[in-house]
mmCIF file with all atom_site columns, C-alpha atoms in Angstrom:
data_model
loop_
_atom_site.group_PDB
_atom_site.id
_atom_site.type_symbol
_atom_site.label_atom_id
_atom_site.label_alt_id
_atom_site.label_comp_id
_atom_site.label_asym_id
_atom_site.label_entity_id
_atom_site.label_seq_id
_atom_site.pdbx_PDB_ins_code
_atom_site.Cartn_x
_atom_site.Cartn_y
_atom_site.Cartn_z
_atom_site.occupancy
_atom_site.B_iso_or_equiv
_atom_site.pdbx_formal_charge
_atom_site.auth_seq_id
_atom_site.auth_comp_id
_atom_site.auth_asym_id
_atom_site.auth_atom_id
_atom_site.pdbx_PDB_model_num
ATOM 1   C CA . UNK A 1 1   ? 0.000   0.000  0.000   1.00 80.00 ? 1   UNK A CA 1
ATOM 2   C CA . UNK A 1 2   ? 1.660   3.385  -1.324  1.00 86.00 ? 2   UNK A CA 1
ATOM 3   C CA . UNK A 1 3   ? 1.258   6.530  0.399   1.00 87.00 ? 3   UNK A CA 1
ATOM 4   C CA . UNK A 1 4   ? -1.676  7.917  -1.157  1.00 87.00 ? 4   UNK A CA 1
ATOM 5   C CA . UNK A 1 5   ? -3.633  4.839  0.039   1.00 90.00 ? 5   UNK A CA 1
ATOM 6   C CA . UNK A 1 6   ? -2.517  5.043  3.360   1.00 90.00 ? 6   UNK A CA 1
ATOM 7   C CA . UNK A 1 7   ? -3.749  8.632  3.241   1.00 90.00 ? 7   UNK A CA 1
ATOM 8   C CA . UNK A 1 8   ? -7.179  8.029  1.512   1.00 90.00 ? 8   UNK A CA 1
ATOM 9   C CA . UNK A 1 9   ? -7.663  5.011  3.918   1.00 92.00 ? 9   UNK A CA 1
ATOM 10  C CA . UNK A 1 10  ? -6.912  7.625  6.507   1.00 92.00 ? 10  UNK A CA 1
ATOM 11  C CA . UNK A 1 11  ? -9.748  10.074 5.359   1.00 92.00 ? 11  UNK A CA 1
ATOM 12  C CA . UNK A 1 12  ? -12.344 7.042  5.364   1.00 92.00 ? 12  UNK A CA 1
ATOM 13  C CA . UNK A 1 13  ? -11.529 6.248  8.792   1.00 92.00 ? 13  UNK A CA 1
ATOM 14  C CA . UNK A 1 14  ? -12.086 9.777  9.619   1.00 92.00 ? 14  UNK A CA 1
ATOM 15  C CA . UNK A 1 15  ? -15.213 9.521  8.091   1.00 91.00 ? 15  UNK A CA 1
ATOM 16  C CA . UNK A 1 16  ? -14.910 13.122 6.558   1.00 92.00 ? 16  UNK A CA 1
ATOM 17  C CA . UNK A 1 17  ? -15.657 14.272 3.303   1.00 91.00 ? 17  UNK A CA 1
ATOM 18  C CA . UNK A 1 18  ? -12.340 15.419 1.396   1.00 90.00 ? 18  UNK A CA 1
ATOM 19  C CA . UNK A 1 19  ? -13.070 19.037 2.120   1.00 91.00 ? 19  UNK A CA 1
ATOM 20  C CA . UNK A 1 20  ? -13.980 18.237 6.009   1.00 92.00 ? 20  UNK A CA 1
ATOM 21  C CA . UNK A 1 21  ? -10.534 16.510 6.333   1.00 93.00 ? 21  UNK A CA 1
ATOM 22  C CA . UNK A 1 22  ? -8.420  19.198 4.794   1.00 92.00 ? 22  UNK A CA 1
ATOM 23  C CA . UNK A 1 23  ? -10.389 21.396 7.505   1.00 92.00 ? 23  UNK A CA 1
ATOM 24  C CA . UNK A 1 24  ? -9.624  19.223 9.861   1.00 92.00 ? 24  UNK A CA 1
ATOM 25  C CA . UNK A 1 25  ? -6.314  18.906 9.868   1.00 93.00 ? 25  UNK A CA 1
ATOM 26  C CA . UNK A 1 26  ? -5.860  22.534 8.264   1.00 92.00 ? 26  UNK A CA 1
ATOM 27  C CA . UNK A 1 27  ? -4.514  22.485 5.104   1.00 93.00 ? 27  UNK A CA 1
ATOM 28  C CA . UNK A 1 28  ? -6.232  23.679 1.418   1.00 92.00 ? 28  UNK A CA 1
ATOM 29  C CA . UNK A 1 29  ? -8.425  21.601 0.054   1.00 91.00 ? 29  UNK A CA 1
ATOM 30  C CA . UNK A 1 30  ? -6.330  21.499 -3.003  1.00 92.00 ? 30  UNK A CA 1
ATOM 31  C CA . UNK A 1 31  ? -3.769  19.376 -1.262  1.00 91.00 ? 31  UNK A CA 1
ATOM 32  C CA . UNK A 1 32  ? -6.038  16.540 -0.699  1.00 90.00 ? 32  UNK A CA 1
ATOM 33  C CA . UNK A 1 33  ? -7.008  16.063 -3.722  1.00 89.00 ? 33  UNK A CA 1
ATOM 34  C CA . UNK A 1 34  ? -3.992  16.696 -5.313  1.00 91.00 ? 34  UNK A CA 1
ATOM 35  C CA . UNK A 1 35  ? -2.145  13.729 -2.858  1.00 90.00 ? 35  UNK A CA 1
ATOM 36  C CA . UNK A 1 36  ? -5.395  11.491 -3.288  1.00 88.00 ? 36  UNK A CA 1
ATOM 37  C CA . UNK A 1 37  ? -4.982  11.492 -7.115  1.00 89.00 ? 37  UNK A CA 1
ATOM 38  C CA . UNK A 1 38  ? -0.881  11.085 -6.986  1.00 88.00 ? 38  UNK A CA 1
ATOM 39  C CA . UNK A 1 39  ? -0.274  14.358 -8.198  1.00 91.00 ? 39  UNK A CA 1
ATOM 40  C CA . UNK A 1 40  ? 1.629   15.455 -5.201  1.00 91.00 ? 40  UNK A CA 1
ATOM 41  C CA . UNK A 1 41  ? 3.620   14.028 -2.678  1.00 91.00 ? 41  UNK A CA 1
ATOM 42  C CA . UNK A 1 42  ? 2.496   14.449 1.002   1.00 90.00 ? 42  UNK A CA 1
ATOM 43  C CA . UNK A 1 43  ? 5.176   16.895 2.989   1.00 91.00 ? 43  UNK A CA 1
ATOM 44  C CA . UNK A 1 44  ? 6.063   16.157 6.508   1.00 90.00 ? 44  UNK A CA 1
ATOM 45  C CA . UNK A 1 45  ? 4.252   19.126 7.081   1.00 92.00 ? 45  UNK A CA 1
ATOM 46  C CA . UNK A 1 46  ? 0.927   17.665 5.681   1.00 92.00 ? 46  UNK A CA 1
ATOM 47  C CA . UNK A 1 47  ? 1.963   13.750 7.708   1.00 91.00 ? 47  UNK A CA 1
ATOM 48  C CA . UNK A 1 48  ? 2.656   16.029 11.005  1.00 92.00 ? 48  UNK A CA 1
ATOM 49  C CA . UNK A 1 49  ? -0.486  17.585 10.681  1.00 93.00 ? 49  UNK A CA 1
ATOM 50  C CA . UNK A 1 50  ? -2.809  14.324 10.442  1.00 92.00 ? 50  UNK A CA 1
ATOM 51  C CA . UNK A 1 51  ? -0.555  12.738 13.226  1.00 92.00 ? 51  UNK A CA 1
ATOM 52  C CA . UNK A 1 52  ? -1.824  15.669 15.466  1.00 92.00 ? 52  UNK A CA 1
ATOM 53  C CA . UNK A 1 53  ? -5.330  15.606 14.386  1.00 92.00 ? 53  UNK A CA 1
ATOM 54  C CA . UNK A 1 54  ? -5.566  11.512 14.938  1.00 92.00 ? 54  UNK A CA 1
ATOM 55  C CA . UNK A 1 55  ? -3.360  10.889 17.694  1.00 91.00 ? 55  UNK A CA 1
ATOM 56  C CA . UNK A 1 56  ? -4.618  6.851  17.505  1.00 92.00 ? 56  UNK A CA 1
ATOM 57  C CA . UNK A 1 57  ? -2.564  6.465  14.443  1.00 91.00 ? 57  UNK A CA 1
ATOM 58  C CA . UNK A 1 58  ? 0.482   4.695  13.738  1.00 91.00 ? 58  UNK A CA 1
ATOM 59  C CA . UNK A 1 59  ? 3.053   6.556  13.034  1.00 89.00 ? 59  UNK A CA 1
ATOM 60  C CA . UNK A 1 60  ? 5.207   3.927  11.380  1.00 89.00 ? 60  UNK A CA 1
ATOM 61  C CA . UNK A 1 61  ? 2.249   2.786  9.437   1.00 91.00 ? 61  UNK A CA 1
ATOM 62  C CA . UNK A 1 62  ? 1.899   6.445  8.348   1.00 88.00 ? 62  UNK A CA 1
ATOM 63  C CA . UNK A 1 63  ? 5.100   6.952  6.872   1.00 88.00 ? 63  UNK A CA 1
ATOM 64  C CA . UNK A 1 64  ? 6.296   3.510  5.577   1.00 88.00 ? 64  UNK A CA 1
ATOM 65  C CA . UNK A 1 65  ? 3.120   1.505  5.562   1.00 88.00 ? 65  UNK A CA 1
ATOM 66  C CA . UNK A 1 66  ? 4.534   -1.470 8.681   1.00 88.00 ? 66  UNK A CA 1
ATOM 67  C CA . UNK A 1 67  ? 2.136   -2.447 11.191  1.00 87.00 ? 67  UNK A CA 1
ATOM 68  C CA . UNK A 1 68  ? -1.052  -1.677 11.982  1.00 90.00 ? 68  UNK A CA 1
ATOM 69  C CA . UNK A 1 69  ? -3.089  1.545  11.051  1.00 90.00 ? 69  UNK A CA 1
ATOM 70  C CA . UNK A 1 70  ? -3.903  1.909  14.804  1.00 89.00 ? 70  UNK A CA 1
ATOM 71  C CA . UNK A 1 71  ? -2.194  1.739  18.084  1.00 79.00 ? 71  UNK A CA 1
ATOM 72  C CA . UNK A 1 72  ? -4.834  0.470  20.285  1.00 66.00 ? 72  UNK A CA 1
ATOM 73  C CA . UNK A 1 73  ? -2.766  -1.903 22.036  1.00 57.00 ? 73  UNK A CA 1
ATOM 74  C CA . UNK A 1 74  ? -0.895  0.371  23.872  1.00 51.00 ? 74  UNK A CA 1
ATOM 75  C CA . UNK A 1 75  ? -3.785  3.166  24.914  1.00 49.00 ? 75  UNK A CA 1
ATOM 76  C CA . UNK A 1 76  ? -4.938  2.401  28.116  1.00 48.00 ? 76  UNK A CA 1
ATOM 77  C CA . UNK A 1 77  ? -9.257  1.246  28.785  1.00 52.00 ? 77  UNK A CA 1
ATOM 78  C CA . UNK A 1 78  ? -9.637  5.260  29.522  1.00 49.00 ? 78  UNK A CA 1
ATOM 79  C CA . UNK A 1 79  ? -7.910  6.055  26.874  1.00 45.00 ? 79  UNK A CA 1
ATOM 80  C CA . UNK A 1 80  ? -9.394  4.043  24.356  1.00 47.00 ? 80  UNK A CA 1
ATOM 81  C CA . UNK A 1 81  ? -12.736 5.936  24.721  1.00 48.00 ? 81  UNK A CA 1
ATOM 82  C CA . UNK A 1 82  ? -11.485 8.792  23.881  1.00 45.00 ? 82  UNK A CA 1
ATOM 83  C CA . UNK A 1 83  ? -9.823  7.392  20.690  1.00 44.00 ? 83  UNK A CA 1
ATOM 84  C CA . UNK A 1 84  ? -13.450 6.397  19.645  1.00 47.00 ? 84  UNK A CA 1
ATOM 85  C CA . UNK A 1 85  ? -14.954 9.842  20.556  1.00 48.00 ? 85  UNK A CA 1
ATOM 86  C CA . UNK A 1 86  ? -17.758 10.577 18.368  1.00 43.00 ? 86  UNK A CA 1
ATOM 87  C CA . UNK A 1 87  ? -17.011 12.058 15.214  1.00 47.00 ? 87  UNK A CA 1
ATOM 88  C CA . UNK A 1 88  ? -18.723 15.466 14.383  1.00 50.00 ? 88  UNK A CA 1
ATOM 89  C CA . UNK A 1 89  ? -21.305 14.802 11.883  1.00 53.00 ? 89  UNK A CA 1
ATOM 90  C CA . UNK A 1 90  ? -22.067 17.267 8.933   1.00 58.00 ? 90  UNK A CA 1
ATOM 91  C CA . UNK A 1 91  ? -24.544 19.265 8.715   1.00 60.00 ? 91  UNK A CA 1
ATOM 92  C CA . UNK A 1 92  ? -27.844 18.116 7.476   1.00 58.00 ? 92  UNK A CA 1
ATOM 93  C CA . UNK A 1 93  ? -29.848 18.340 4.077   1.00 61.00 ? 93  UNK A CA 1
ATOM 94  C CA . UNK A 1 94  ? -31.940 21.048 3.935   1.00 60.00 ? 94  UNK A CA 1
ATOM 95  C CA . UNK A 1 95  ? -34.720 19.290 2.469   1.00 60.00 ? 95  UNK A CA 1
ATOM 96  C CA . UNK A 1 96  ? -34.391 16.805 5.707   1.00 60.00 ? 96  UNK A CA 1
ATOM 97  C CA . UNK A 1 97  ? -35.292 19.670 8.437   1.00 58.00 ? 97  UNK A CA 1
ATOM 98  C CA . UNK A 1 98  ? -38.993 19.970 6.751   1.00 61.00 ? 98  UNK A CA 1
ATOM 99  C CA . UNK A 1 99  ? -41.073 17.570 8.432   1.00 60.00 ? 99  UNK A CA 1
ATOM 100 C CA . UNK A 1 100 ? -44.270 18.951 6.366   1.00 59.00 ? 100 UNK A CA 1
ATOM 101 C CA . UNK A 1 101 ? -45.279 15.555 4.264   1.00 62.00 ? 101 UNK A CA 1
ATOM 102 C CA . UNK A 1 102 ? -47.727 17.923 2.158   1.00 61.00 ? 102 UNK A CA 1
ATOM 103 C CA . UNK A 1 103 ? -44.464 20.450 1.620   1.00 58.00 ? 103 UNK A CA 1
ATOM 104 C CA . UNK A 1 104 ? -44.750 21.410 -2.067  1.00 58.00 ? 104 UNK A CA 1
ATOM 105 C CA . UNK A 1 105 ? -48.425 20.489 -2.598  1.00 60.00 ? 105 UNK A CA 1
ATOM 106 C CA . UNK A 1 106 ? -49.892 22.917 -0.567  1.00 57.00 ? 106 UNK A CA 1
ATOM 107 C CA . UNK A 1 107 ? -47.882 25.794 -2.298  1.00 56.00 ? 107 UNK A CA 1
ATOM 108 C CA . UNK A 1 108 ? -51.023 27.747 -3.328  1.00 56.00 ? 108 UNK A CA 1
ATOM 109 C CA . UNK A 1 109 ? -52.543 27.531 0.222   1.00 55.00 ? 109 UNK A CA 1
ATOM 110 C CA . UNK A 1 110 ? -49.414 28.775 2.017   1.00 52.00 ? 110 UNK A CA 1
ATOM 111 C CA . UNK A 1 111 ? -49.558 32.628 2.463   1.00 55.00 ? 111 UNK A CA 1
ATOM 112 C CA . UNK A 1 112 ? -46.207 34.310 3.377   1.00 55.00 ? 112 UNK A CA 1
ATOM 113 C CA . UNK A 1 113 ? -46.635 37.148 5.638   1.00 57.00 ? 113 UNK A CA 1
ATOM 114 C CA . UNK A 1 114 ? -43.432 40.023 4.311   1.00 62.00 ? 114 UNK A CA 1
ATOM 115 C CA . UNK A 1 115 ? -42.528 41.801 7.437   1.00 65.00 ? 115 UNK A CA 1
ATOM 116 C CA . UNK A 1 116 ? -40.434 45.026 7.418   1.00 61.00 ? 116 UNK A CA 1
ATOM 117 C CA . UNK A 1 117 ? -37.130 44.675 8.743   1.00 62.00 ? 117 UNK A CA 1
ATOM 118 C CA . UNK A 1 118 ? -36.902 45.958 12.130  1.00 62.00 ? 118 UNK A CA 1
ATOM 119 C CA . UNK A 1 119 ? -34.683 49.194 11.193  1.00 60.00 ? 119 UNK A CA 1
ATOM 120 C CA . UNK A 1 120 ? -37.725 50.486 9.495   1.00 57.00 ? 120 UNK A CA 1
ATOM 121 C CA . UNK A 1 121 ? -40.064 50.286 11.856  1.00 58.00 ? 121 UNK A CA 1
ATOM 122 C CA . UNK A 1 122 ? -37.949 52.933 14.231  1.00 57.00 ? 122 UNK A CA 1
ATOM 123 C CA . UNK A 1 123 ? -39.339 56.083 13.831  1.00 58.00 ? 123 UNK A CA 1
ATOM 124 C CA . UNK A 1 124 ? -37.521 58.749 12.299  1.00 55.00 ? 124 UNK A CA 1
ATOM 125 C CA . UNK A 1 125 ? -37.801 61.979 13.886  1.00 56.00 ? 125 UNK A CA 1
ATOM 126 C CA . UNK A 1 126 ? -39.657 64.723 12.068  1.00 54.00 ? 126 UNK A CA 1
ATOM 127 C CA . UNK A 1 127 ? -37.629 66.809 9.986   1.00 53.00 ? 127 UNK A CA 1
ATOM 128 C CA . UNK A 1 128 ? -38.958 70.093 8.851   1.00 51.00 ? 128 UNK A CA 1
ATOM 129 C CA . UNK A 1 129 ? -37.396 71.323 5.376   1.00 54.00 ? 129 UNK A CA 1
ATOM 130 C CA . UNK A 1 130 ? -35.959 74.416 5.313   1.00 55.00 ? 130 UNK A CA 1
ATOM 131 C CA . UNK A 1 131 ? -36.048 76.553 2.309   1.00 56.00 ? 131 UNK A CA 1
ATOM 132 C CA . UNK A 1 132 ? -32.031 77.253 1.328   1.00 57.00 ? 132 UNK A CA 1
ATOM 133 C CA . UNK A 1 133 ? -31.537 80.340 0.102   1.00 58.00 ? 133 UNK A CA 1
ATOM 134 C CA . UNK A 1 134 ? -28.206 80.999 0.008   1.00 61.00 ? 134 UNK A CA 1
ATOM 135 C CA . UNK A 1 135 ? -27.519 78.672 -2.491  1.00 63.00 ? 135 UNK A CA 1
ATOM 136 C CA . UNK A 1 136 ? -26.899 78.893 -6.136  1.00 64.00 ? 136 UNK A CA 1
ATOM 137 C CA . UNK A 1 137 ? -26.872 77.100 -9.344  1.00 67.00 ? 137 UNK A CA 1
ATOM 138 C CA . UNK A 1 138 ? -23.553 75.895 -10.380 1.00 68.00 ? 138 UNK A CA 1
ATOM 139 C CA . UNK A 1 139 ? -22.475 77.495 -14.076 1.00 70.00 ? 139 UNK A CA 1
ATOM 140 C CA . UNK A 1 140 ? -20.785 76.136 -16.631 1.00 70.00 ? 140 UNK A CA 1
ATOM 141 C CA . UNK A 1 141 ? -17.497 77.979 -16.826 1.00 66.00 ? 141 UNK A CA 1
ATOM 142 C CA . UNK A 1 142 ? -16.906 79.480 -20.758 1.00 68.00 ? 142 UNK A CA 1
ATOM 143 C CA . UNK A 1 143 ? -13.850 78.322 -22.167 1.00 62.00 ? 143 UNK A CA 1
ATOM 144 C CA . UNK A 1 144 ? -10.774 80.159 -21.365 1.00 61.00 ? 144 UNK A CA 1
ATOM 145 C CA . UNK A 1 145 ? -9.153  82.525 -24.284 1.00 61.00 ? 145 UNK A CA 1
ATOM 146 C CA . UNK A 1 146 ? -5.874  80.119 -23.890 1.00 60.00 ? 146 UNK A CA 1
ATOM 147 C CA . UNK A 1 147 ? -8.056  76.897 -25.322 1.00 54.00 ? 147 UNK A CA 1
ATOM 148 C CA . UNK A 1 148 ? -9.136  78.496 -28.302 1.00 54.00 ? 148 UNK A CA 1
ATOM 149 C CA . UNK A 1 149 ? -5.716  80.301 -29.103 1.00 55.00 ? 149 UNK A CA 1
ATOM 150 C CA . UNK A 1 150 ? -4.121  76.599 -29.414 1.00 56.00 ? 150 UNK A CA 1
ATOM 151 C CA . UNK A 1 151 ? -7.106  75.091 -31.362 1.00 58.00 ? 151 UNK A CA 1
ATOM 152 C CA . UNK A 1 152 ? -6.563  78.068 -33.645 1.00 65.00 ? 152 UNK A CA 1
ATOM 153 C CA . UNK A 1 153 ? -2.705  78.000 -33.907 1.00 72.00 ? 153 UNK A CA 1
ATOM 154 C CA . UNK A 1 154 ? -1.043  75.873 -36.829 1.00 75.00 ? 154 UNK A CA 1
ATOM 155 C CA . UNK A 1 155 ? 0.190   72.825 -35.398 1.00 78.00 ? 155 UNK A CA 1
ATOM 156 C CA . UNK A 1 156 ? 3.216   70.807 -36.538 1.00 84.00 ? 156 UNK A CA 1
ATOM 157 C CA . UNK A 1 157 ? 3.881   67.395 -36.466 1.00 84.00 ? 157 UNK A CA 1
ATOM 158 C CA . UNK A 1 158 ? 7.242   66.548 -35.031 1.00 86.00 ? 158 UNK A CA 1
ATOM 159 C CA . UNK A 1 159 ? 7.736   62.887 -35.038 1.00 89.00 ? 159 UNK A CA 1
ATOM 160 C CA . UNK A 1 160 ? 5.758   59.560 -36.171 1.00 90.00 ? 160 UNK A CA 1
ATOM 161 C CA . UNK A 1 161 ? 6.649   56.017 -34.894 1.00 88.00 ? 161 UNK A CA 1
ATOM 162 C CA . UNK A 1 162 ? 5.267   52.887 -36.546 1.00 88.00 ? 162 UNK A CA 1
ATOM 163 C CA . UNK A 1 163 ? 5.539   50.146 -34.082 1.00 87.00 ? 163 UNK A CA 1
ATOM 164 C CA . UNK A 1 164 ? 5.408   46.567 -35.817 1.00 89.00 ? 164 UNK A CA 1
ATOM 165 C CA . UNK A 1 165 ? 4.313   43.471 -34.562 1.00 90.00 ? 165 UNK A CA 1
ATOM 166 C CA . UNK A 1 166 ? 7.905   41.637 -33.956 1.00 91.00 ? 166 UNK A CA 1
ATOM 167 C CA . UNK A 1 167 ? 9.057   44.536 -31.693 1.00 86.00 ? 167 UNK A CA 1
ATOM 168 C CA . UNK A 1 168 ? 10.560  46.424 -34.120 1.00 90.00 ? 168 UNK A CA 1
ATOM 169 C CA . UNK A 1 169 ? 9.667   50.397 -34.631 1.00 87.00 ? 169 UNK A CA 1
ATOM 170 C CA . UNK A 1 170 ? 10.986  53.183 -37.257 1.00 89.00 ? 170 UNK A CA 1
ATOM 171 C CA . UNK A 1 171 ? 10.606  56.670 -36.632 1.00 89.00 ? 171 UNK A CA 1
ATOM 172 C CA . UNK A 1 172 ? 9.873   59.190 -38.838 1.00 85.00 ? 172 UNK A CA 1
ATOM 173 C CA . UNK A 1 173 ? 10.856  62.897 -38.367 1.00 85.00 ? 173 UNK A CA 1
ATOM 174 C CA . UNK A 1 174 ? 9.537   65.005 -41.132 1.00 77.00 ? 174 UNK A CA 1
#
């Protein structure tokens, strides 16, 4: 049994989905599925990590695949419990939390009462508007004398550049 094995038999034991164990033992997702599919190589790192998370494993069974998965021979009766804690379950379907058998037929009988959201049903305080008088319309500046002195000035060309599609260029000066 190669590495990747050892790791995927790792993740069923678990009993985590592939995104729940990279959670678990804090790396990307990524990772496990790159090492799962022999892509990648697992680091120490990544083997250091899963030793911490599952404590009950075999170390020597981790990294060179002697032994058994599990060291339950040496964990004491208290101990052992603890190795077999319960493991957190995911979370649920959605459609599983409806206990309504007629949930979809009765669609048309259903009424759906749309509350405000709470912010809106503070009052605001009464404002009274105030007529503004000091202020004034903004106007559109006329163009300055200098603008229309250059658009009415001869203007020279100085230099053209051709830039081709290899990188090359040639300037022109006329």
């Amino acid at each position: 049994m190669d590495l990747k094995e050892r790791i995927s038999k790792i993740i069923a034991y678990s009993e985590f989905s592939l995104s729940e164990f990279a959670d678990e033992i804090e790396v990307q997702r990524s990772s496990i599925s790159h090492i799962t599919s022999g892509r990648n190589k697992p680091s120490l790192d990544f083997l250091m990590k899963i030793k911490n998370r599952f404590p009950e494993l075999e170390w020597e069974w981790l990294i060179e695949g002697k032994g058994e998965m599990l060291k339950t021979a040496d964990i004491p009766e208290e101990s052992k419990e603890v190795v077999e804690k319960a493991k957190p379950t995911s979370l649920p379907d959605l459609f599983s939390l409806i206990n309504d058998d007629d949930f979809g037929i009765t669609e048309s009988e259903d009424t759906i009462s749309i509350e405000p959201p709470r912010e809106s049903k503070i009052s605001s305080p009464q404002s009274v508007k105030e007529k503004i008088s000091d202020s004034q319309r903004l106007e559109i500046p006329e163009p300055s004398p200098i603008s229309e002195s250059v658009d009415k000035q001869y203007v020279k060309v100085k230099r053209i550049v051709f830039f081709y599609d290899n990188g090359k260029f040639e300037t022109f000066e006329p």
